[in-house]
Structure formats: C-alpha cells, structure tokens
PDB file of C-alpha atoms in Angstrom:
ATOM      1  CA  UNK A   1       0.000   0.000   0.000  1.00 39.00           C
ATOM      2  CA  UNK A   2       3.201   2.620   0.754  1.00 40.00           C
ATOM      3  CA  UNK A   3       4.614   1.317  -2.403  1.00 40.00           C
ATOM      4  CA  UNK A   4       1.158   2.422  -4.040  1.00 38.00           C
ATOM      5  CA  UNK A   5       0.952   5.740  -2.589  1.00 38.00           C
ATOM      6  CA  UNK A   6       4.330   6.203  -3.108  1.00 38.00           C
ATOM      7  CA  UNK A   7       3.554   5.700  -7.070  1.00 37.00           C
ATOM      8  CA  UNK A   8       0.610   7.558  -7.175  1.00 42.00           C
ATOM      9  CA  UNK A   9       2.633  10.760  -5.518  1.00 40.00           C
ATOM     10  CA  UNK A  10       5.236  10.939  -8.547  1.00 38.00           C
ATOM     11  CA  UNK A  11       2.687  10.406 -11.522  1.00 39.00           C
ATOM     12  CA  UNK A  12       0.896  13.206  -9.944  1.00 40.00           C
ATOM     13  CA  UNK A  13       4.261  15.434  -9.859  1.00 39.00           C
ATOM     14  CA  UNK A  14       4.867  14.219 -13.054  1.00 35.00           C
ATOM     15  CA  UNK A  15       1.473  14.520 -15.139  1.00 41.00           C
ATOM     16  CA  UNK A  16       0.501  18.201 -13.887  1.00 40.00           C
ATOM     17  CA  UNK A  17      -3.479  18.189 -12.924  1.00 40.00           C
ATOM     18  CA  UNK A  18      -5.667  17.971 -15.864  1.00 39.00           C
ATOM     19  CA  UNK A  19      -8.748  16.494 -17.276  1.00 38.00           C
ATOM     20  CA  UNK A  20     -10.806  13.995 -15.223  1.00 35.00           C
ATOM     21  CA  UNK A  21     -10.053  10.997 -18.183  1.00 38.00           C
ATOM     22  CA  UNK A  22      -5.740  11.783 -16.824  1.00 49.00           C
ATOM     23  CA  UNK A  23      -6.578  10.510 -13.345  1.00 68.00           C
ATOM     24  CA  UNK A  24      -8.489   8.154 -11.566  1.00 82.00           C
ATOM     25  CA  UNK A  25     -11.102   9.621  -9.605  1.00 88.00           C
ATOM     26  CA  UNK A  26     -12.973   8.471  -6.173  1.00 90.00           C
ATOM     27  CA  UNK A  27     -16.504   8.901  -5.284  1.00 91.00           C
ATOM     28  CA  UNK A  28     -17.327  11.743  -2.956  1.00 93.00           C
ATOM     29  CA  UNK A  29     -19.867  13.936  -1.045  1.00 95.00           C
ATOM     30  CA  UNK A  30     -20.137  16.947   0.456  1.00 96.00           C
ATOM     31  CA  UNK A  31     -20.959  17.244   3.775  1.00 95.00           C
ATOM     32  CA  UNK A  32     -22.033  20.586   3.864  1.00 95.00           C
ATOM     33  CA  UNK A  33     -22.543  23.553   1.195  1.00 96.00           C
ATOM     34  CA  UNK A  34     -19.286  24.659   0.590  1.00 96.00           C
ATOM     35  CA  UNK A  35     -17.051  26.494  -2.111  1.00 96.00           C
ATOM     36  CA  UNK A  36     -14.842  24.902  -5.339  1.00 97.00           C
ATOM     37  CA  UNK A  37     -11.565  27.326  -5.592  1.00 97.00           C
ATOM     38  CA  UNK A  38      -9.268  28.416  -8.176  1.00 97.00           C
ATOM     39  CA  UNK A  39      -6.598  27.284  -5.671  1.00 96.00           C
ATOM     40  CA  UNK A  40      -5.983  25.212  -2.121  1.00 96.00           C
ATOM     41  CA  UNK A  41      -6.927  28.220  -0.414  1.00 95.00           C
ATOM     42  CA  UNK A  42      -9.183  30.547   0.675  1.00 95.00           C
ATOM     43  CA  UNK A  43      -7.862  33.598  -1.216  1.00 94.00           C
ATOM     44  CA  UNK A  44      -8.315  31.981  -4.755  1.00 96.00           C
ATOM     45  CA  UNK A  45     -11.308  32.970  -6.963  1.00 96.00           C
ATOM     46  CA  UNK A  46     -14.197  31.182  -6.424  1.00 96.00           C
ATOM     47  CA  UNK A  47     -15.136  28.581  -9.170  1.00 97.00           C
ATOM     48  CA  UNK A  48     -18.630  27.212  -8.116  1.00 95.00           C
ATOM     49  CA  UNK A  49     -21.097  26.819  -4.731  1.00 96.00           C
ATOM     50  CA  UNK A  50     -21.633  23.275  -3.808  1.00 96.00           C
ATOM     51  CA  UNK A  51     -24.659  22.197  -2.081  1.00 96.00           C
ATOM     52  CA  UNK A  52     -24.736  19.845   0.930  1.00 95.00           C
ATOM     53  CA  UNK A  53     -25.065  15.979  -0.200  1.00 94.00           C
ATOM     54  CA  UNK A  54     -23.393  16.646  -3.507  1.00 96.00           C
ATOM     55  CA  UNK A  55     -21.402  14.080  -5.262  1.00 95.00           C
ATOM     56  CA  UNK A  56     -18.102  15.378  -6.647  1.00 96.00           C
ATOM     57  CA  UNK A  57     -15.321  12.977  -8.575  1.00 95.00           C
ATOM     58  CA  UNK A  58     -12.445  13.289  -6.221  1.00 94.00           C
ATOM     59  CA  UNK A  59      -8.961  13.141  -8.046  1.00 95.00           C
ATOM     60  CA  UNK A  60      -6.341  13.508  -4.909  1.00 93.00           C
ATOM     61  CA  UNK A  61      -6.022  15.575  -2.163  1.00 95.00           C
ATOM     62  CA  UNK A  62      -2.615  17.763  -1.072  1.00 95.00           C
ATOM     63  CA  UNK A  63      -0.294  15.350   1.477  1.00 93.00           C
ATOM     64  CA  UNK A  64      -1.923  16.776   4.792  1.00 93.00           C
ATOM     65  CA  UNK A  65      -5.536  16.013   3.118  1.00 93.00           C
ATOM     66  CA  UNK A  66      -6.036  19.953   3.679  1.00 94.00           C
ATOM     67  CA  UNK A  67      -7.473  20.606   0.179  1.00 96.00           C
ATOM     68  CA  UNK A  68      -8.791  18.369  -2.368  1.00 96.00           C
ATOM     69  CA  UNK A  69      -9.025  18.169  -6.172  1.00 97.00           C
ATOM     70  CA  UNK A  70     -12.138  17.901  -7.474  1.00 96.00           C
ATOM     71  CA  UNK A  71     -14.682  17.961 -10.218  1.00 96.00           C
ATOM     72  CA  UNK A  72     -18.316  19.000  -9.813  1.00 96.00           C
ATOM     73  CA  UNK A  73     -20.237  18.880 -12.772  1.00 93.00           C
ATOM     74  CA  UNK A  74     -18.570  20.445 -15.594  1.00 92.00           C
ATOM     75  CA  UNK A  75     -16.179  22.288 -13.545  1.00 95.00           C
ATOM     76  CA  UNK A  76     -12.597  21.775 -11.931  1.00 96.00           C
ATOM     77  CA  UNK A  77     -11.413  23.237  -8.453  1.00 97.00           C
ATOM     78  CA  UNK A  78     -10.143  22.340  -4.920  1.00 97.00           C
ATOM     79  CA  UNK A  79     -12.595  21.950  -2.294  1.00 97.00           C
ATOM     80  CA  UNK A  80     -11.593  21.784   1.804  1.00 96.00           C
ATOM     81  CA  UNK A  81     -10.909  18.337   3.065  1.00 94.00           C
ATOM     82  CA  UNK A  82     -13.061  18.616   5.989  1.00 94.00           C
ATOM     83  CA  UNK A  83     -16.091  19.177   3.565  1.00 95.00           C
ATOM     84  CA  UNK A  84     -15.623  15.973   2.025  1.00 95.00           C
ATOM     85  CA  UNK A  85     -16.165  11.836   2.433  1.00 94.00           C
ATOM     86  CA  UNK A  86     -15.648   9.160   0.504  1.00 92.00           C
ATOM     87  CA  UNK A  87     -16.893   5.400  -0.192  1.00 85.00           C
ATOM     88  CA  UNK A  88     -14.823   2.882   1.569  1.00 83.00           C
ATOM     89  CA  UNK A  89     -16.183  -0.646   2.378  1.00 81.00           C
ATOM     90  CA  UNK A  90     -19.731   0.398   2.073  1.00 81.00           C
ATOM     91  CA  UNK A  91     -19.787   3.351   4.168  1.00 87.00           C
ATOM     92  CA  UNK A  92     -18.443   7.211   3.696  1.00 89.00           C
ATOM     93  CA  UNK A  93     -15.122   7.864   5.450  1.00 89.00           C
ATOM     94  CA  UNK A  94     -13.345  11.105   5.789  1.00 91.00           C
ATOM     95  CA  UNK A  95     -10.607  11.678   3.100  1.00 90.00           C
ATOM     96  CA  UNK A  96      -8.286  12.004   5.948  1.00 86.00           C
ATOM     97  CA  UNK A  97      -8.721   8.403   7.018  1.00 85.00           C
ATOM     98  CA  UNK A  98      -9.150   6.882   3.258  1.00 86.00           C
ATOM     99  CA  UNK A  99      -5.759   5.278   1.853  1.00 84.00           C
ATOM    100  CA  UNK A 100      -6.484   5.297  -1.566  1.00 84.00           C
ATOM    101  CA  UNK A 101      -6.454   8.820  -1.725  1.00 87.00           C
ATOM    102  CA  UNK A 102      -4.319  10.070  -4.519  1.00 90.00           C
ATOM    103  CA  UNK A 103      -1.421  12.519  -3.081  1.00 92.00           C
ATOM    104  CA  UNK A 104      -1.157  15.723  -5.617  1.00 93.00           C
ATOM    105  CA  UNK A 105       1.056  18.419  -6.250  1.00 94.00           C
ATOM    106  CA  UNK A 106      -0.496  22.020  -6.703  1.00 95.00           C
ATOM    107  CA  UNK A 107       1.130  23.448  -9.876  1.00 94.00           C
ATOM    108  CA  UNK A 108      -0.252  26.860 -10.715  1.00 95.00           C
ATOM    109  CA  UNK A 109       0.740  27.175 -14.245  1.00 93.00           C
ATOM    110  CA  UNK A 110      -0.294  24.017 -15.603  1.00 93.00           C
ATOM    111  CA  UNK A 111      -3.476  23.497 -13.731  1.00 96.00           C
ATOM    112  CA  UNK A 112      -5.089  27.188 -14.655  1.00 96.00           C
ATOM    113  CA  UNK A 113      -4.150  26.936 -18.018  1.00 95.00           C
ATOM    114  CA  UNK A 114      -6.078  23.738 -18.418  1.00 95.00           C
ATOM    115  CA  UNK A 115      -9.014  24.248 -16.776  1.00 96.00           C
ATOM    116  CA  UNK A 116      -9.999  28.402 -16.449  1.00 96.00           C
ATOM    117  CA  UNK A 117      -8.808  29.392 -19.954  1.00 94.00           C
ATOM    118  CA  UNK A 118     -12.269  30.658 -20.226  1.00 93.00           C
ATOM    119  CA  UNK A 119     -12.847  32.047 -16.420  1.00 94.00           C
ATOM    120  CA  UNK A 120     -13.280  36.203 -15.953  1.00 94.00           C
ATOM    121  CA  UNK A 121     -10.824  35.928 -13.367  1.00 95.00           C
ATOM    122  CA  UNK A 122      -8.337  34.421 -15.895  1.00 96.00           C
ATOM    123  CA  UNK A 123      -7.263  37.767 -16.834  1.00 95.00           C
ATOM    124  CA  UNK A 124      -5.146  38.486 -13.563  1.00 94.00           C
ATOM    125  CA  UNK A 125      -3.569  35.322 -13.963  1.00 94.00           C
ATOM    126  CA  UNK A 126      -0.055  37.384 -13.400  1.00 93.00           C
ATOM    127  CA  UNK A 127      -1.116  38.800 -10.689  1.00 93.00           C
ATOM    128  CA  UNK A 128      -2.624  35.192  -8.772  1.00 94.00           C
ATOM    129  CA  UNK A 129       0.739  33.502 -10.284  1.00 93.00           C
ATOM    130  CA  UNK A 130       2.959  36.295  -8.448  1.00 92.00           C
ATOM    131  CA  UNK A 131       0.692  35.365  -4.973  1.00 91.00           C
ATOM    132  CA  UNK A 132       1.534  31.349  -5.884  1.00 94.00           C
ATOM    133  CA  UNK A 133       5.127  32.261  -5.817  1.00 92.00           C
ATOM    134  CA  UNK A 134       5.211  34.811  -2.921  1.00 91.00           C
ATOM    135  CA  UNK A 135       2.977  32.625  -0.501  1.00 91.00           C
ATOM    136  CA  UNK A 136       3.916  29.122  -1.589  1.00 92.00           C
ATOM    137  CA  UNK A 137       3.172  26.969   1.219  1.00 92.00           C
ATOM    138  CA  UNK A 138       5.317  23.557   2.039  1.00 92.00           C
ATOM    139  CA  UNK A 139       1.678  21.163   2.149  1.00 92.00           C
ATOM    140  CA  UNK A 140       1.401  21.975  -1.663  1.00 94.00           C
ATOM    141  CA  UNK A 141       4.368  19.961  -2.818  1.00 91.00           C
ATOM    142  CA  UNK A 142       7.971  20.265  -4.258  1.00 91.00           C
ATOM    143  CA  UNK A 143       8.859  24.546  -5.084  1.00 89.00           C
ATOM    144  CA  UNK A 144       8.801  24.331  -8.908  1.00 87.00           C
ATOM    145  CA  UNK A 145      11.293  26.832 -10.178  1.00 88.00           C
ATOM    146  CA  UNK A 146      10.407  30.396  -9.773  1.00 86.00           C
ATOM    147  CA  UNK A 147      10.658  32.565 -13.031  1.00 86.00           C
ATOM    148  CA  UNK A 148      13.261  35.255 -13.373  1.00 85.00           C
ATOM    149  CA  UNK A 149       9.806  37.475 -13.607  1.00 82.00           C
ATOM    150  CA  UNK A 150       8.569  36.743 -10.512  1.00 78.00           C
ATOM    151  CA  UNK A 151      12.147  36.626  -9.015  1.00 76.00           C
ATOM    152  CA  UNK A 152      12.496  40.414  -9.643  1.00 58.00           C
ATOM    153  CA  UNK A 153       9.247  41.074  -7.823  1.00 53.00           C
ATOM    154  CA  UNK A 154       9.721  38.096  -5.562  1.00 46.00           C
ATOM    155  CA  UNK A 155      12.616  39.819  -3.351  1.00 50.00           C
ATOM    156  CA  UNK A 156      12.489  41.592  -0.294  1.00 50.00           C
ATOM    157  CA  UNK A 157      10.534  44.779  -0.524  1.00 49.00           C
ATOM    158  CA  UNK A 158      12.696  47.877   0.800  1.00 45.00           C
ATOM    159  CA  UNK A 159      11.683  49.028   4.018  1.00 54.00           C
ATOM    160  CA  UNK A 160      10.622  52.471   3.504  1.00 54.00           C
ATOM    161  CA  UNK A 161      13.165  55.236   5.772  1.00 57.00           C
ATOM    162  CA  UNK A 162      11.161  56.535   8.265  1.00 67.00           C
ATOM    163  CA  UNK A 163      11.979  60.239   8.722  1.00 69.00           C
ATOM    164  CA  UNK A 164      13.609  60.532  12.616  1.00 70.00           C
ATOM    165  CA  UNK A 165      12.094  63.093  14.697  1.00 74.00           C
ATOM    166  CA  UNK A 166      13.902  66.031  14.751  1.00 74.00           C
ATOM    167  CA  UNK A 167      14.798  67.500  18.452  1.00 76.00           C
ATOM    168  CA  UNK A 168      12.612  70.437  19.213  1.00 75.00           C
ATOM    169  CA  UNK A 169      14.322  73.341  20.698  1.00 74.00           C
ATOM    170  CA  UNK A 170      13.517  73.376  23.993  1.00 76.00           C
ATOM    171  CA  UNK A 171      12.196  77.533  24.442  1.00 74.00           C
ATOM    172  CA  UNK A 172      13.136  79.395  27.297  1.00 75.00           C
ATOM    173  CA  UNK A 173      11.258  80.563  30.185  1.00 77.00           C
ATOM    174  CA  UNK A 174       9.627  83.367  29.315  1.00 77.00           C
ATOM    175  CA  UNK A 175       8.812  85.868  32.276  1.00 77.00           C
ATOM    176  CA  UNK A 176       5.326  86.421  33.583  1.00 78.00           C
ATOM    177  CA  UNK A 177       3.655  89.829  32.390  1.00 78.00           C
ATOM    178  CA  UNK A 178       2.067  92.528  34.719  1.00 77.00           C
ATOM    179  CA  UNK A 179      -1.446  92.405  34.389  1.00 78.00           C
ATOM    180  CA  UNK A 180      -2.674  95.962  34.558  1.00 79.00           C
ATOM    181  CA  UNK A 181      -4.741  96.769  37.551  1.00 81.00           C
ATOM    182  CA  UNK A 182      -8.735  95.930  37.349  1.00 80.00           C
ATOM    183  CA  UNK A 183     -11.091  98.399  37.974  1.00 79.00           C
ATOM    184  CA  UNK A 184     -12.747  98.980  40.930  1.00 79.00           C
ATOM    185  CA  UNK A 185     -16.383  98.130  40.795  1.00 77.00           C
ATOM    186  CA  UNK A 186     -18.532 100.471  41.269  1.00 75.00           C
ATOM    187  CA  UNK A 187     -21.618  99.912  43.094  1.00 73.00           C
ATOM    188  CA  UNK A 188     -24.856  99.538  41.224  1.00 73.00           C
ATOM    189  CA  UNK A 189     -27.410 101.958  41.231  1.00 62.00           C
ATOM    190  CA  UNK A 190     -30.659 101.106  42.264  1.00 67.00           C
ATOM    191  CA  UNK A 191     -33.832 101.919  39.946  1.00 59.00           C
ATOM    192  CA  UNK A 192     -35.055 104.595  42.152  1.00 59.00           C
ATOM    193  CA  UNK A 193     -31.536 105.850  42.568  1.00 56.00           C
ATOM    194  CA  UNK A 194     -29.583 108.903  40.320  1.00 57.00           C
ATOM    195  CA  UNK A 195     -26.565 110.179  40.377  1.00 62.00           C
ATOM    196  CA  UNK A 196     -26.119 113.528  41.656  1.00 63.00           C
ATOM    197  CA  UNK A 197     -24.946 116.216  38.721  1.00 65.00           C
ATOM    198  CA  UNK A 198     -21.617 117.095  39.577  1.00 65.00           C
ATOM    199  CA  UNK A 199     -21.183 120.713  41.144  1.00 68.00           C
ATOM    200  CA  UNK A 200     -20.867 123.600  38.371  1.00 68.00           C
ATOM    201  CA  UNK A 201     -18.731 126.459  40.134  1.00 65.00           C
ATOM    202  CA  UNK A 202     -19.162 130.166  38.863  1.00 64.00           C
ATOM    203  CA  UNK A 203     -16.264 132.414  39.097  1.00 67.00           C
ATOM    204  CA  UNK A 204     -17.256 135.913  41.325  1.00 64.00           C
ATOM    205  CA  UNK A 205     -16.778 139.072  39.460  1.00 63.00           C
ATOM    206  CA  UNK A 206     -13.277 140.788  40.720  1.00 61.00           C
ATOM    207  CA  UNK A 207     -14.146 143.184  43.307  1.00 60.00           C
ATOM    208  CA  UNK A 208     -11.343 146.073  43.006  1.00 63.00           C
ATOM    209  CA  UNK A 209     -10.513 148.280  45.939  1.00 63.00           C
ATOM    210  CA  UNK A 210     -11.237 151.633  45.692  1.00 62.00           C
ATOM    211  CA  UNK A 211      -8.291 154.443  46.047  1.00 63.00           C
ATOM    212  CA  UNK A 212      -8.728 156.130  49.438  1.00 68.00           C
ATOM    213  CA  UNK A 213     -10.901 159.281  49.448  1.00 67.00           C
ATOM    214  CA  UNK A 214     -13.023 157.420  46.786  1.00 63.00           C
ATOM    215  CA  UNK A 215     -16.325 156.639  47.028  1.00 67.00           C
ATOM    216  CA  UNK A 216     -17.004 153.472  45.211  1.00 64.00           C
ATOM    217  CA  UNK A 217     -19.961 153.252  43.182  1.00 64.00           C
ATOM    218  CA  UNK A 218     -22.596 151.051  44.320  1.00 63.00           C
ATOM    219  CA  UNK A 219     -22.751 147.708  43.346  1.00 60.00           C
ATOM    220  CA  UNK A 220     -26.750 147.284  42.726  1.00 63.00           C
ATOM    221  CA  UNK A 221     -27.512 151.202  42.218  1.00 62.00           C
ATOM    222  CA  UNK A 222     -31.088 151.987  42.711  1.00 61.00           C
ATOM    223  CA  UNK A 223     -33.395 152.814  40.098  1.00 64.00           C
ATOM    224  CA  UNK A 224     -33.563 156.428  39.076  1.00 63.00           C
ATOM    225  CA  UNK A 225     -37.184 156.834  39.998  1.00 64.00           C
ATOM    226  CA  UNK A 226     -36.255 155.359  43.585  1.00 57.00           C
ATOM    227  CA  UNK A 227     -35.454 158.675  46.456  1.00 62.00           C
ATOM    228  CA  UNK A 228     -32.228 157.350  48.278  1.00 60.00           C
ATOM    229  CA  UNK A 229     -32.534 157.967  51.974  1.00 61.00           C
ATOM    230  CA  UNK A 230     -29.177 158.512  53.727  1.00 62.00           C
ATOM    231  CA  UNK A 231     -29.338 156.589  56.872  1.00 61.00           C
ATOM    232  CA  UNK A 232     -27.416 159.756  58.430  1.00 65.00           C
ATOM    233  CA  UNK A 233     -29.826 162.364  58.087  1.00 61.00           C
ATOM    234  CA  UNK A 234     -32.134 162.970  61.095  1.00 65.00           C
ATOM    235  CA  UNK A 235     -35.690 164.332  59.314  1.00 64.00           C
ATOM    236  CA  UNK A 236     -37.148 167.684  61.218  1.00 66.00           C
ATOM    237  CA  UNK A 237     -39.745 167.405  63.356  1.00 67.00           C
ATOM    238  CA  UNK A 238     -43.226 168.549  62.105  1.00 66.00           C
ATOM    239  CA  UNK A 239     -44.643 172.238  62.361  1.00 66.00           C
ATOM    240  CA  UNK A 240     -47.512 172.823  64.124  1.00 64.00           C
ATOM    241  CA  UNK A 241     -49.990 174.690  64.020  1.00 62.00           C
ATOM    242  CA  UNK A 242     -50.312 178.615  65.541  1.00 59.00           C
ATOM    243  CA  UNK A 243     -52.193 178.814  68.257  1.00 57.00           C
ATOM    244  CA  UNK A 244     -51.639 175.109  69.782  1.00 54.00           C
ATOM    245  CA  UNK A 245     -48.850 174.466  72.063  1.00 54.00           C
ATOM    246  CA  UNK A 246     -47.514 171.537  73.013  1.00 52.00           C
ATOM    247  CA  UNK A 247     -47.458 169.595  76.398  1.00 51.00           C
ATOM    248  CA  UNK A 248     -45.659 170.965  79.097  1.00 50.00           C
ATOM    249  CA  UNK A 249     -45.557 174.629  77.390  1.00 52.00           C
ATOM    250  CA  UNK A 250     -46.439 177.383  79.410  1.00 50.00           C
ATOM    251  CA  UNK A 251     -48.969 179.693  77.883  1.00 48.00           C
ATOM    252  CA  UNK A 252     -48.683 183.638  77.913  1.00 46.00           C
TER     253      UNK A 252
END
C-alpha cells in the first residue's frame, strides 16, 4: 500500500493536474454547502457553490488532506478536506482516514491553463501567479522553479526610511507679564436711585478796591425813579400849628 501511494505521488508530480479521463477519480460527497476554488486556499477565486449531499469525482487531495481536487459537474477546483467523504467498504469515510487517496502536487501554471482558460478571473492570472510564488506553502508539494519574472518582484521589498524626529528646541522661560490693575467696581445703582450732577462752580466778578478818598460806586444802584434815603440824616420834626402848644408849654 506505501509502495502504491508512493507511485501515485510521482505520476501526480509528473502529469501536472488535468482532465478527469488523466486521473483516476474516487466517489465523494459533500458534507455541507461549501465552495470549489481556483486554488488550495481561501484567497483563490471562487469557481462554483456546492450544495450539501453533492457528489463530486475526487482526483487527490494535497499530502496533509487539507485541500482536495475535485470535479463537480462540468467544472474543476479544490474543495476543503473537511467538507468531504468518501466510499470505503460500504460506508463514507473522511478523506483524511481513506488510503487510496491520490497525493497531488499544486502546480499553478499548468493546472489554470487547463481548466480556467475561459474564467473572468483568468485575466489576472499574473497577478494570482505572483501570490503562488510569494505565498507558496510547504503542504502543496515540491517549489517548482520560480521565473526570473517573478524573481524580480519576488525579493524583499525595501523598508521604507522613516523620517527621525527632529529634536525640538527646547524655548526658554519666558517671564510672567504685569497684568494691569482691574477696575474697581462700582456699586450699582438702584432703579429709584440717580446720580447727583456734579457741582458747576461760577467764578465771582473781581471786586477792586477803591483808592482812598473814593467813594465806590454802588454795586446794585437803585433805580432812578427810587429817592435814596441817607441813613445819616435825622428828618425835622413837624410844624404845628399857631395857636396850639404843646405839652408841658407854658402859655402867655
């Protein structure tokens, strides 16, 4: 039986994966819905949905059973292990515990060219053949030869040089500033409150002094039709008249 798996290993190294009449297939079923792949993983196009119960031809699986090779229908993909049995001694089996399971290779070049000629996502084949070479993983077989193409691209990308951080000058101490004095507040007025008008003062008229032996005109002189009385003058005493005499005269 090693001898036969051992066998079946090389022819599939050797004969790259192609049509179904290349290989022998097994019987198998789907355990659940799942998705056919451009590739053995999860990041390849999707080829077709698979419903649950399905029966698939089942042409080998990668050397940790992982991924499968498959054909569904008219179409051609991988499918995950785990989604898959197969017919051994009258019952299904998991492909991981089925010996006769062919042991494949996963050649990108060969196996897209003969099966998704006629795909939309054929048209980036460049780009999914650069991810082939640049994430090839052990569990997929021997490394074929990487072309110089993919070489160039396939190198270490340059780190880009991070700008260092310049030092910032470190400012000096700047001193604090006088803050001008606040106002005082003033109190607050009530509504039936007023301010008092501020005082208006009238300059006197210049009083000048008089030279001596001067009599200095009156400040306010009286009217002309006023009779000024000078408070000096005694008035004479009234006459009477002939014939009366007073009291306390003696009569002739």
């Amino acid at each position: 039986m090693r001898r036969l798996i051992v066998l079946s290993t090389f022819a599939a190294l050797a004969v790259p994966a192609g049509p179904a009449l290349a290989q022998r297939a097994t019987a198998g079923y789907t355990v659940r819905t799942t998705t056919m792949r451009a590739g053995p993983d999860y990041d390849y196009p999707a080829v077709q949905r698979v419903a649950r119960n399905a029966r698939v031809d089942v042409y080998g699986c990668l050397n940790d059973r992982s991924w499968c090779d498959a054909g569904y229908r008219s179409d051609r993909g991988w499918i995950p292990g785990s989604d898959l049995v197969v017919d051994y001694r009258g019952r299904r089996s998991a492909v991981s515990s089925y010996p006769g399971i062919s042991v494949l290779a996963f050649i990108f070049g060969s196996y897209w060219d003969s099966h998704y000629r006629g795909r939309s996502f054929y048209a980036e084949r460049p780009r999914w053949e650069q991810q082939y070479y640049n994430n090839f993983q052990p569990h997929w077989g021997p490394r074929p030869q990487t072309p110089p193409a993919f070489q160039r691209q396939n190198r270490h990308p340059v780190q880009p040089v991070r700008p260092q951080p310049q030092p910032q000058p470190r400012l000096q101490p700047q001193p604090p500033r006088a803050l001008p004095p606040r106002p005082e507040p003033q109190p607050r007025l009530r509504a039936t409150e007023h301010r008092a008008a501020p005082t208006q003062v009238v300059p006197l008229p210049l009083q000048r002094h008089p030279a001596p032996g001067v009599t200095p005109p009156p400040i306010n002189p009286p009217p002309p039709n006023v009779r000024r009385i000078d408070p000096t003058h005694q008035p004479a005493p009234p006459e009477r008249p002939a014939g009366k005499k007073g009291k306390g005269e003696d009569h002739p």
